Structures are given as structure tokens and as C-alpha cells.
Amino acid sequence: MTQRTVKISFSDSDRVIELPLLSGSIGPDVIDTRALGSHGIFTFDPGFLSTASCASDITYIDGDQGLLYYRGYPIEQLAEHSDFLETAYLLLRGELPNAEQKEAFVGKIKGQTMLHDQMVNSFKGYRRDAHPMAVMVGVVGAMSAFYRNSSDSFDPKQRDIAAFRLLAKIPTIAAWSYKYNIGEPFAYPQNKLGYAENFMHMMFATPCEDYVPNPVLARALDRIFLLHADHEQNASSSTVRVVGSSGATPFACIAAGIASLWGPLHGGANEATLKMLEEIGDVSRIGDYIKKAKDKTSGFRLMGFGHRVYKNMDPRAKIMRQTCYEVLDELGLHDDPLFKLALELERIALEDEYFVKKRLYPNVDFYSGIVMRAMGIPNSMFTAIFALARTAGWVAQWMEMISSQDHKIARPRQLYTGSVRRDFVPIEQRG
Ligand code: SDX
């Protein structure tokens, strides 16, 4: 089949540059601009609004249709029929596991949930009131100092060991960041428990009494992990790819991903959404906040709304809203005022001309905080849980990047707008 191309012509000369036009299996075509630099010209796209940074087989999003596929499987089907570790296998290996493969994968993760005992001291270097995300960035980065036989990103064997260590230990690190914050003793992983149950155990168990995770809540939490597992080239996954492109250790890459996710415009939005709902407080005040969100000078944004890619309802938000109903019913909280407030805020916003015109819909962060709060998880842990879940996607993206035939260190260029060449002026001659 003949190569499709794009021709760039210039209004001020008869120069024409021809570039290849590439197609994926689904989704928009891309112009391969790699050769553009040799013509002495760059593309300019701060924030990467129209830039594909890589080719990837992992996750596909159609923002207009509100579609999300992990390795081709719709998120709705995975949320209903699969579980987080099976989905993590899918993201990492590209196919759903058979029963034997799943058992071996889960068994390998269960066997590595403990941290090197010396790592306990990594937590003690923080103030007790440190945000769990600050602790997670540090402790995950410190894994490079403890697991040196899985730090060489260019060695496929070490990559696989690192992947299992990260998936197995991130729940322990997240839960212990919380335990350290509230001054309770660390609860060690119980490998007889499932992945979500074990996390709940490490979050809520104390030496003084038995703790049995509620199976309905554990299933809901596992689904929350699954929904957050990957999301193609979002800010934190792109961060992991850029950091990883230099050959940095896998632990340094994931620590960088956690740092990026923490931002309130990204994964920190779930915590910010709950704070916003608590601040609105009552349905009667929704109008004021909608008005503030539409007033550019206010600097206020409706947290949990809008998305760079989704210009339709985030499919994860729909599933999260359903999970809200299930969890609140299980807990006898169907009249939870915050949930009712969120439903009313969503209804009003979706009827408001500003939000309709700008195609701003609830995203994954709009309902997740309500579910987690109802489960007794504090606001400060919402993004930590997002990071726990996204570790599966970050590892899959990192593995795809570092093992790619086209692997190159990420090194964007720029449009220089600073001073042209000028000579140094001795201090006595300066104004
Ligand atoms: C996540 O990328 C991913 O995939 C991320 C994520 C993942 O799984 O990894 O999906 C997770 O990060 C979800 C997003 C969580 N963030 C929030 O909920 C924070 C609130 N939303 C935003 O600030 C905003 O919508 C972003 C950051 C999510 C998207 O920003 P964009 O694509 O850069 O869009 P923009 O800031 O240029 O906004 C476009 C317009 C602007 O108005 P104009 O300048 O065109 O007049 O929409 C307005 C914005 O002012 N706008 C909002 C708004 N979001 C955008 N106005 C009010 N409230 C909002 N929430």
C-alpha cells in the first residue's frame, strides 16, 4: 500500500515539506514529524494538545464517544467481569491470563508484599503530618537503594522483577504512609487476603482487635483500583515515560509518576473534589459555585469536571457513580448528603450552557472521593489510592517504552523567545 503523506507548503516561499501520515489500529492518524528537524523547523505544542508522544498498544480512549479500552477490552466489561490483578496482568502482558497464568501471577505478587525491614526507617524520616503522597514519592524512590538487583531498566529480567516488586509493595507503602500519618503501628500484609482486602487490612487493622474487610467494600475498592489502572498518555504516565527514557531505575520512574499525579489538576482532583463538595455544603449554594466556575477571574474550577480528552462523560465516572450507590446502600448511607449534593451538582452543571458548550463532564475524580470517604478512607489517601492503582499502568507504559525498537531519550526542542546575542556588560557600566 502506498505510503500516505502530508505536504506542508509555506506562504512566503515555494518550499514544500512532505511527511508520512501514519494510521493506528483505531483512532486519529498522526503526522510523523520526526524528519521535520532536519528541515530546520519544529512543531510547537505546549501541553501536547495535538501531539502523539509515542505509539502504544496498551490503552485507547475516544474522548468524543467516551470510550476507554485496556488492550481492546471496554472498561465497562472489565469493571463488571474482571478484577484488578487480572487487569494488571492484561496491561502488562497484553492478553487476559488463563486460570493457571492468573494463579501464578497473583501468587508471585502475594509473595512480595513485605518491604525490606530497613525501609521501615524511610517512613520515620518524615514529620507525622506529612501528606501520604509526599511519603510515597520518597519511599518508592528509596526502593532503588534496597532492590538493586531490579534497578537496571535495560535488563529485561530485572524489569520483570521490578514490576512484581512495585505491584506487590505499593499497597503496603500506601497503607503505611497512612498509618505513619495517624500514629498507628504498621499492619503487616496478610497474604491469605485478596489485593484490595489486604490493603484494607493494612489501612484499618490494629493489634488490639480483629479486622475483617467488608467483602462488598473490598469489591468496590478493587473496582476503583481497576478503573484507575491506566489512561494512555496522561501527565503522570508521560512523566514516567520521560524519566524512564534516560534509563533511570524503575523505582525512580514510578516515584516521578506519583509526584506528577499528586497535582490538583490531575490525580489530586479527587481530594480537591471532596473538599469542594464539603465547602459547597448545601444544594442551595450550588448556583454560586457554578457562577464562580464560569468566572475566569475567580481562578476557581469545578473539581472533578472537565478532561483534556473526554468531551463526553468519562466512562469511569458512570461506573464510579454506580459504585457510589452500591457502597452507600451497603453502609445504609443512601441519604448521604454529600452524594446527593454531587448528583445535584452534576445535574445542574450538565444543563448549564457554559459546561455544555465547553463539553465539561464529570471525570473519574468526581465520584471516587465520595465512595472512598464512605468507606472510611480519609481525603488525604484518595490520591495515594489513585497512585496505588495507576502503578499497574505506569509499569506497563514504562516497559513498553524501554523495550521499544524506537526507544530514544526524551528531549523536546523549544521556540526560543529570549534575548538575541548580546555582549557582557561589566557591573560598573550597568544602569
Ligand atoms: C485526571 O489525562 C488524563 O487522562 C487524566 C486522568 C487519568 O486517568 O490519568 O483522567 C485523571 O486527571 C482527571 C482530571 C482531574 N482534574 C480535575 O477534575 C480538575 C478540574 N478540571 C480541569 O482543570 C481541566 O478540565 C483539566 C485540567 C482536567 C483539563 O484541562 P485542559 O484540557 O487543559 O482544558 P483547559 O484547562 O484548557 O480548559 C478548557 C476550557 C477553559 O476555558 P477557556 O479558556 O476555553 O474559556 O474549559 C474550562 C477552562 O477554563 N474548564 C473549566 C474546567 N475545566 C476546564 N471551567 C470550569 N471548571 C472546570 N473544571
Coordinates of C-alpha atoms and ligand atoms in Angstrom, one line a residue:
M1 CA 0.0 0.0 0.0
T2 CA 1.5 3.4 -0.9
Q3 CA 2.7 5.5 2.0
R4 CA 0.2 8.3 2.7
T5 CA 1.8 11.7 3.2
V6 CA 1.1 15.2 4.2
K7 CA 2.6 18.2 2.3
I8 CA 3.5 21.4 4.2
S9 CA 3.7 24.4 2.0
F10 CA 4.9 27.9 3.1
S11 CA 3.1 31.1 2.2
D12 CA 6.4 33.0 2.0
S13 CA 8.3 30.6 -0.3
D14 CA 7.7 27.7 -2.7
R15 CA 9.2 25.3 -0.2
V16 CA 7.2 22.1 0.3
I17 CA 7.9 19.5 3.0
E18 CA 6.4 16.1 2.6
L19 CA 5.9 14.0 5.8
P20 CA 4.5 10.5 6.3
L21 CA 0.9 10.1 7.6
L22 CA 0.6 7.1 9.9
S23 CA -2.5 5.3 11.0
G24 CA -3.1 3.3 14.2
S25 CA -5.4 0.3 14.5
I26 CA -8.2 2.7 15.7
G27 CA -8.2 6.5 16.4
P28 CA -6.8 9.6 14.7
D29 CA -4.0 9.4 12.2
V30 CA -0.7 11.1 13.1
I31 CA 1.8 13.1 11.0
D32 CA 5.3 11.7 11.5
T33 CA 7.2 14.9 12.2
R34 CA 10.5 13.2 13.2
A35 CA 12.2 14.4 10.0
L36 CA 11.0 18.0 10.4
G37 CA 14.0 19.0 12.5
S38 CA 16.3 18.2 9.5
H39 CA 14.4 20.9 7.6
G40 CA 15.3 23.4 10.4
I41 CA 11.8 23.6 11.7
F42 CA 10.0 22.2 14.8
T43 CA 6.4 21.7 15.8
F44 CA 5.1 23.8 18.6
D45 CA 2.5 22.2 21.0
P46 CA 2.9 23.2 24.7
G47 CA 0.8 20.8 26.8
F48 CA 0.8 18.4 23.9
L49 CA -2.8 19.2 22.9
S50 CA -2.3 17.7 19.4
T51 CA 0.9 15.6 19.8
A52 CA 1.2 11.8 20.0
S53 CA 4.3 11.2 22.1
C54 CA 4.6 7.5 21.3
A55 CA 2.9 4.5 19.6
S56 CA 1.2 2.3 22.2
D57 CA -0.8 -0.9 22.3
I58 CA -1.9 -0.5 25.9
T59 CA -4.9 1.8 26.3
Y60 CA -7.3 3.5 23.8
I61 CA -9.5 6.5 24.7
D62 CA -12.1 8.0 22.4
G63 CA -12.9 11.3 24.0
D64 CA -15.9 12.2 21.9
Q65 CA -17.6 8.8 22.3
G66 CA -16.5 8.4 25.9
L67 CA -14.8 5.1 25.2
L68 CA -11.9 3.5 27.3
Y69 CA -10.3 0.2 26.3
Y70 CA -7.5 -1.6 28.1
R71 CA -5.8 -3.7 25.4
G72 CA -9.0 -3.5 23.4
Y73 CA -11.4 -4.6 26.3
P74 CA -14.0 -1.9 27.2
I75 CA -13.6 -0.7 30.7
E76 CA -17.3 -1.4 31.5
Q77 CA -16.7 -5.2 30.7
L78 CA -13.5 -5.3 32.8
A79 CA -15.2 -3.5 35.7
E80 CA -18.0 -5.9 35.7
H81 CA -16.3 -9.2 35.0
S82 CA -12.6 -8.8 35.9
D83 CA -10.6 -7.8 38.9
F84 CA -7.6 -5.5 39.5
L85 CA -4.8 -8.1 39.4
E86 CA -6.2 -9.8 36.3
T87 CA -6.4 -6.4 34.6
A88 CA -2.9 -5.6 35.8
Y89 CA -1.8 -8.8 34.0
L90 CA -3.7 -7.7 30.9
L91 CA -2.0 -4.3 30.9
L92 CA 1.5 -5.8 31.4
R93 CA 1.3 -8.8 29.2
G94 CA -1.3 -7.7 26.6
E95 CA -3.7 -10.6 27.0
L96 CA -6.1 -11.8 29.7
P97 CA -4.5 -14.7 31.7
N98 CA -5.9 -18.2 31.7
A99 CA -6.6 -19.7 35.2
E100 CA -3.0 -21.1 35.5
Q101 CA -1.3 -17.9 34.4
K102 CA -3.6 -15.8 36.8
E103 CA -2.8 -18.1 39.7
A104 CA 0.9 -17.8 39.1
F105 CA 0.8 -14.0 38.7
V106 CA -1.3 -13.5 41.8
G107 CA 0.9 -15.9 43.8
K108 CA 4.1 -14.1 42.7
I109 CA 2.6 -10.8 43.9
K110 CA 1.3 -12.2 47.2
G111 CA 4.9 -13.4 47.9
Q112 CA 6.4 -9.9 47.7
T113 CA 4.1 -7.7 49.7
M114 CA 6.5 -7.1 52.6
L115 CA 9.1 -4.3 52.4
H116 CA 12.8 -4.7 53.3
D117 CA 12.7 -4.2 57.1
Q118 CA 15.2 -1.4 56.9
M119 CA 12.7 0.5 54.8
V120 CA 10.6 1.0 57.9
N121 CA 13.1 3.7 58.8
S122 CA 12.4 5.5 55.5
F123 CA 9.0 6.5 56.9
K124 CA 10.5 7.7 60.2
G125 CA 12.3 10.5 58.4
Y126 CA 9.1 12.3 57.8
R127 CA 7.0 14.6 60.1
R128 CA 4.0 12.7 61.3
D129 CA 1.7 15.2 59.4
A130 CA 3.4 14.7 56.1
H131 CA 0.9 14.1 53.3
P132 CA 0.8 10.4 52.3
M133 CA 1.7 11.3 48.8
A134 CA 4.9 13.1 50.0
V135 CA 5.9 9.9 51.8
M136 CA 5.0 7.7 48.9
V137 CA 7.2 9.7 46.5
G138 CA 10.1 9.3 48.9
V139 CA 9.7 5.7 49.9
V140 CA 9.1 4.4 46.3
G141 CA 12.2 6.4 45.2
A142 CA 14.1 4.8 48.1
M143 CA 13.4 1.3 46.7
S144 CA 16.3 1.9 44.3
A145 CA 18.5 1.8 47.3
F146 CA 17.1 -1.5 48.6
Y147 CA 16.3 -3.5 45.5
R148 CA 19.5 -3.0 43.4
N149 CA 19.1 -6.3 41.6
S150 CA 16.0 -5.0 39.9
S151 CA 17.2 -1.4 39.1
D152 CA 18.8 -1.9 35.7
S153 CA 16.0 -0.8 33.4
F154 CA 17.9 -2.1 30.4
D155 CA 17.9 -5.7 31.7
P156 CA 14.5 -7.5 30.8
K157 CA 14.9 -9.9 33.8
Q158 CA 15.4 -7.0 36.2
R159 CA 12.5 -5.2 34.7
D160 CA 10.2 -8.1 35.4
I161 CA 11.4 -8.4 39.0
A162 CA 10.9 -4.7 39.5
A163 CA 7.4 -4.9 38.0
F164 CA 6.3 -7.5 40.5
R165 CA 8.0 -5.7 43.4
L166 CA 6.2 -2.5 42.6
L167 CA 2.8 -4.1 42.2
A168 CA 3.2 -6.1 45.3
K169 CA 4.7 -3.4 47.6
I170 CA 2.8 -0.3 46.6
P171 CA -0.3 -1.1 48.7
T172 CA 2.0 -1.7 51.7
I173 CA 3.8 1.6 51.1
A174 CA 0.5 3.5 50.6
A175 CA -1.2 2.0 53.7
W176 CA 1.9 2.5 55.9
S177 CA 2.1 6.2 54.7
Y178 CA -1.4 6.5 56.2
K179 CA -0.6 4.5 59.4
Y180 CA 2.5 6.7 60.0
N181 CA 0.4 9.8 59.5
I182 CA -2.2 8.8 62.1
G183 CA 0.4 7.5 64.6
E184 CA -0.8 3.8 64.5
P185 CA 1.6 0.8 64.2
F186 CA 2.1 -0.6 60.8
A187 CA -0.2 -3.5 60.0
Y188 CA 1.8 -6.1 58.0
P189 CA 0.3 -7.6 54.8
Q190 CA -1.7 -10.8 55.2
N191 CA -1.0 -12.8 52.1
K192 CA -4.1 -15.0 52.5
L193 CA -6.2 -11.9 51.7
G194 CA -7.0 -10.6 48.2
Y195 CA -5.3 -7.5 46.9
A196 CA -8.0 -5.0 48.0
E197 CA -8.8 -6.8 51.2
N198 CA -5.1 -6.8 52.1
F199 CA -4.9 -3.1 51.5
M200 CA -7.9 -2.5 53.7
H201 CA -6.4 -4.7 56.4
M202 CA -3.1 -2.7 56.3
M203 CA -5.1 0.6 56.4
F204 CA -7.6 -0.3 59.2
A205 CA -6.3 -3.3 61.3
T206 CA -4.8 -2.6 64.7
P207 CA -3.0 -5.0 67.1
C208 CA -5.9 -4.6 69.6
E209 CA -8.8 -6.2 67.7
D210 CA -9.6 -8.4 64.7
Y211 CA -10.4 -6.7 61.5
V212 CA -12.4 -8.4 58.8
P213 CA -12.7 -6.4 55.5
N214 CA -16.3 -6.0 54.3
P215 CA -16.4 -8.0 51.1
V216 CA -18.8 -5.5 49.4
L217 CA -16.5 -2.7 50.2
A218 CA -13.4 -4.7 49.1
R219 CA -15.0 -5.5 45.8
A220 CA -15.8 -1.8 45.3
L221 CA -12.2 -0.8 46.2
D222 CA -10.9 -3.4 43.8
R223 CA -13.1 -1.9 41.1
I224 CA -11.7 1.6 42.0
F225 CA -8.2 0.2 41.5
L226 CA -9.2 -1.3 38.1
L227 CA -10.8 1.9 36.9
H228 CA -7.7 3.9 37.7
A229 CA -5.2 1.4 36.4
D230 CA -4.2 3.1 33.2
H231 CA -5.3 6.0 31.0
E232 CA -2.9 6.2 28.0
Q233 CA -0.5 9.3 27.9
N234 CA -1.9 11.3 30.8
A235 CA 0.5 13.7 32.6
S236 CA 1.9 11.1 35.1
S237 CA 2.2 8.3 32.6
S238 CA 4.1 10.7 30.2
T239 CA 6.3 11.7 33.2
V240 CA 7.1 8.0 33.8
R241 CA 8.0 7.6 30.1
V242 CA 10.2 10.7 30.0
V243 CA 12.0 9.8 33.2
G244 CA 12.4 6.2 32.1
S245 CA 13.7 7.2 28.7
S246 CA 17.0 8.1 30.3
G247 CA 17.3 4.6 31.7
A248 CA 16.5 5.7 35.3
T249 CA 15.7 2.9 37.7
P250 CA 12.1 1.7 37.6
F251 CA 11.6 2.9 41.1
A252 CA 12.7 6.4 40.3
C253 CA 10.3 6.4 37.3
I254 CA 7.3 5.4 39.4
A255 CA 8.3 7.9 42.1
A256 CA 8.2 10.6 39.4
G257 CA 4.8 9.4 38.3
I258 CA 3.5 9.6 41.9
A259 CA 4.8 13.2 42.1
S260 CA 3.1 14.2 38.9
L261 CA -0.2 12.5 39.8
W262 CA -0.3 14.5 43.1
G263 CA -1.1 17.8 41.3
P264 CA -4.7 19.0 41.8
L265 CA -5.3 19.2 38.1
H266 CA -4.5 15.5 37.8
G267 CA -4.9 12.8 40.4
G268 CA -5.1 15.3 43.2
A269 CA -8.6 16.3 41.9
N270 CA -10.4 13.5 43.8
E271 CA -9.2 15.0 47.1
A272 CA -10.0 18.6 45.8
T273 CA -13.4 17.5 44.7
L274 CA -14.4 16.3 48.1
K275 CA -13.1 19.5 49.7
M276 CA -15.1 21.5 47.2
L277 CA -18.3 19.5 47.9
E278 CA -17.8 19.9 51.7
E279 CA -17.2 23.7 51.1
I280 CA -20.4 24.0 49.0
G281 CA -22.2 22.2 51.8
D282 CA -25.7 22.6 50.6
V283 CA -27.7 22.3 47.3
S284 CA -28.8 25.9 47.7
R285 CA -25.2 27.1 47.3
I286 CA -24.5 25.2 44.0
G287 CA -25.5 28.1 41.9
D288 CA -22.9 30.4 43.5
Y289 CA -20.2 27.9 42.7
I290 CA -21.3 27.3 39.2
K291 CA -21.2 31.0 38.7
K292 CA -17.7 31.2 40.2
A293 CA -16.5 28.3 37.9
K294 CA -17.7 30.3 34.9
D295 CA -15.9 33.5 36.1
K296 CA -12.4 33.3 34.7
T297 CA -11.2 35.9 37.2
S298 CA -12.2 33.7 40.1
G299 CA -9.4 31.2 39.5
F300 CA -12.0 28.6 40.7
R301 CA -12.7 25.4 38.8
L302 CA -15.3 22.8 39.4
M303 CA -13.1 20.0 40.6
G304 CA -13.9 16.6 39.1
F305 CA -15.2 18.2 35.9
G306 CA -13.6 18.5 32.5
H307 CA -10.9 16.5 30.8
R308 CA -8.3 17.0 28.1
V309 CA -9.5 14.0 26.2
Y310 CA -13.1 13.2 27.2
K311 CA -15.6 15.7 25.7
N312 CA -18.3 13.3 26.8
M313 CA -18.9 11.6 30.2
D314 CA -15.8 9.8 31.4
P315 CA -16.9 6.2 31.3
R316 CA -15.2 5.6 34.6
A317 CA -17.4 8.3 36.2
K318 CA -20.5 6.4 35.2
I319 CA -19.2 3.2 36.8
M320 CA -18.0 5.2 39.9
R321 CA -21.5 6.7 40.3
Q322 CA -23.0 3.2 40.2
T323 CA -20.4 2.1 42.8
C324 CA -21.5 5.1 45.0
Y325 CA -25.0 3.7 45.1
E326 CA -23.7 0.2 45.9
V327 CA -21.4 1.3 48.7
L328 CA -23.8 3.8 50.3
D329 CA -26.6 1.2 50.2
E330 CA -24.3 -1.4 51.8
L331 CA -23.5 1.1 54.5
G332 CA -27.0 2.3 54.9
L333 CA -25.9 5.8 53.8
H334 CA -28.2 6.1 50.7
D335 CA -29.2 9.5 52.1
D336 CA -25.6 10.7 52.3
P337 CA -25.9 14.4 51.8
L338 CA -22.6 14.7 50.0
F339 CA -23.7 12.2 47.4
K340 CA -27.0 13.9 46.9
L341 CA -25.2 17.2 46.6
A342 CA -22.8 15.7 44.0
L343 CA -25.7 14.2 42.0
E344 CA -27.5 17.6 42.0
L345 CA -24.3 19.5 41.1
E346 CA -23.8 17.1 38.2
R347 CA -27.4 17.6 37.0
I348 CA -27.2 21.4 37.2
A349 CA -23.8 21.6 35.6
L350 CA -24.8 19.3 32.7
E351 CA -27.7 21.6 32.0
D352 CA -25.7 24.8 32.1
E353 CA -24.8 26.3 28.8
Y354 CA -21.2 27.0 29.8
F355 CA -20.5 23.4 30.6
V356 CA -22.4 22.1 27.6
K357 CA -20.6 24.4 25.2
K358 CA -17.1 23.6 26.7
R359 CA -18.1 19.9 26.8
L360 CA -17.2 19.7 30.5
Y361 CA -18.5 16.5 32.1
P362 CA -17.7 14.7 35.4
N363 CA -14.5 12.8 35.2
V364 CA -13.2 9.8 37.2
D365 CA -12.4 12.0 40.2
F366 CA -15.9 13.4 40.7
Y367 CA -17.4 10.4 42.5
S368 CA -14.4 8.5 43.6
G369 CA -13.9 10.6 46.7
I370 CA -17.5 10.1 47.8
V371 CA -17.1 6.3 47.6
M372 CA -13.8 6.3 49.4
R373 CA -14.9 8.7 52.1
A374 CA -18.0 6.5 52.8
M375 CA -15.6 3.5 53.2
G376 CA -13.8 5.4 55.9
I377 CA -10.8 6.4 53.8
P378 CA -9.6 9.9 54.6
N379 CA -9.3 12.6 51.9
S380 CA -5.5 12.6 52.2
M381 CA -5.5 9.0 51.0
F382 CA -7.6 9.4 47.8
T383 CA -4.7 10.3 45.6
A384 CA -2.5 7.7 47.3
I385 CA -5.1 5.1 46.2
F386 CA -5.1 6.5 42.7
A387 CA -1.3 6.2 42.7
L388 CA -1.5 2.6 44.0
A389 CA -3.8 1.7 41.2
R390 CA -2.0 3.6 38.4
T391 CA 1.3 1.9 39.3
A392 CA 0.0 -1.0 37.1
G393 CA -0.4 1.3 34.1
W394 CA 2.8 3.2 34.8
V395 CA 4.8 0.0 34.9
A396 CA 3.1 -1.2 31.6
Q397 CA 3.8 2.1 29.9
W398 CA 7.4 2.2 31.2
M399 CA 8.0 -1.4 30.0
E400 CA 6.6 -0.6 26.6
M401 CA 8.7 2.5 26.3
I402 CA 12.1 1.0 27.4
S403 CA 11.7 -2.2 25.3
S404 CA 10.5 -0.3 22.2
Q405 CA 12.7 -0.6 19.0
D406 CA 12.3 3.2 18.6
H407 CA 13.4 3.9 22.2
K408 CA 15.2 7.3 22.4
I409 CA 15.8 9.6 25.4
A410 CA 13.0 12.1 25.5
R411 CA 14.5 15.5 24.5
P412 CA 11.9 18.0 23.2
R413 CA 13.0 21.2 21.5
Q414 CA 11.6 24.7 22.0
L415 CA 10.5 28.0 20.5
Y416 CA 13.2 30.4 21.8
T417 CA 11.7 33.8 22.7
G418 CA 14.5 35.2 24.9
S419 CA 17.2 37.8 24.1
V420 CA 19.2 37.6 20.9
R421 CA 23.1 37.5 21.3
R422 CA 24.5 40.4 23.3
D423 CA 27.9 41.1 25.0
F424 CA 28.6 41.0 28.7
V425 CA 28.4 44.4 30.5
P426 CA 30.7 45.0 33.5
I427 CA 28.8 45.8 36.7
E428 CA 30.1 49.4 36.8
Q429 CA 28.6 50.1 33.4
R430 CA 25.1 48.8 34.3
G431 CA 22.3 51.2 34.9
Ligands
SDX1 C1 -7.4 13.2 35.7 O1 -5.2 13.0 31.3 C2 -5.9 12.1 31.9 O2 -6.2 11.1 31.4 C3 -6.0 12.3 33.4 C4 -6.9 11.3 34.2 C5 -6.2 10.0 34.3 O3 -6.9 9.0 34.5 O4 -4.9 9.9 34.2 O5 -8.2 11.1 33.5 C6 -7.1 11.7 35.6 O6 -6.5 14.0 35.9 C7 -8.8 13.7 35.5 C8 -8.9 15.3 35.5 C9 -9.0 15.7 37.0 N1 -8.9 17.1 37.1 C10 -9.9 17.9 37.5 O7 -11.0 17.5 37.7 C11 -9.5 19.4 37.7 C12 -10.6 20.3 37.1 N2 -10.5 20.1 35.6 C13 -9.6 20.9 35.0 O8 -8.8 21.9 35.5 C14 -9.4 20.7 33.4 O9 -10.7 20.3 32.9 C15 -8.4 19.6 33.1 C16 -7.1 20.0 33.7 C17 -8.8 18.3 33.5 C18 -8.3 19.6 31.6 O10 -7.7 20.8 31.2 P1 -7.4 21.2 29.7 O11 -7.7 20.1 28.7 O12 -6.1 21.8 29.5 O13 -8.5 22.2 29.4 P2 -8.4 23.8 29.7 O14 -7.8 24.0 31.1 O15 -7.7 24.4 28.5 O16 -9.9 24.2 29.7 C19 -10.7 24.4 28.5 C20 -11.7 25.4 28.9 C21 -11.1 26.6 29.6 O17 -12.0 27.7 29.3 P3 -11.5 28.7 28.1 O18 -10.1 29.2 28.5 O19 -11.5 27.9 26.8 O20 -12.5 29.8 28.1 O21 -12.7 24.8 29.8 C22 -12.6 25.5 31.1 C23 -11.3 26.3 31.1 O22 -11.4 27.4 31.9 N3 -12.6 24.5 32.1 C24 -13.2 24.6 33.2 C25 -13.0 23.4 33.9 N4 -12.2 22.6 33.2 C26 -11.9 23.3 32.1 N5 -14.0 25.5 33.8 C27 -14.5 25.3 35.0 N6 -14.4 24.1 35.7 C28 -13.6 23.2 35.2 N7 -13.4 22.0 35.9

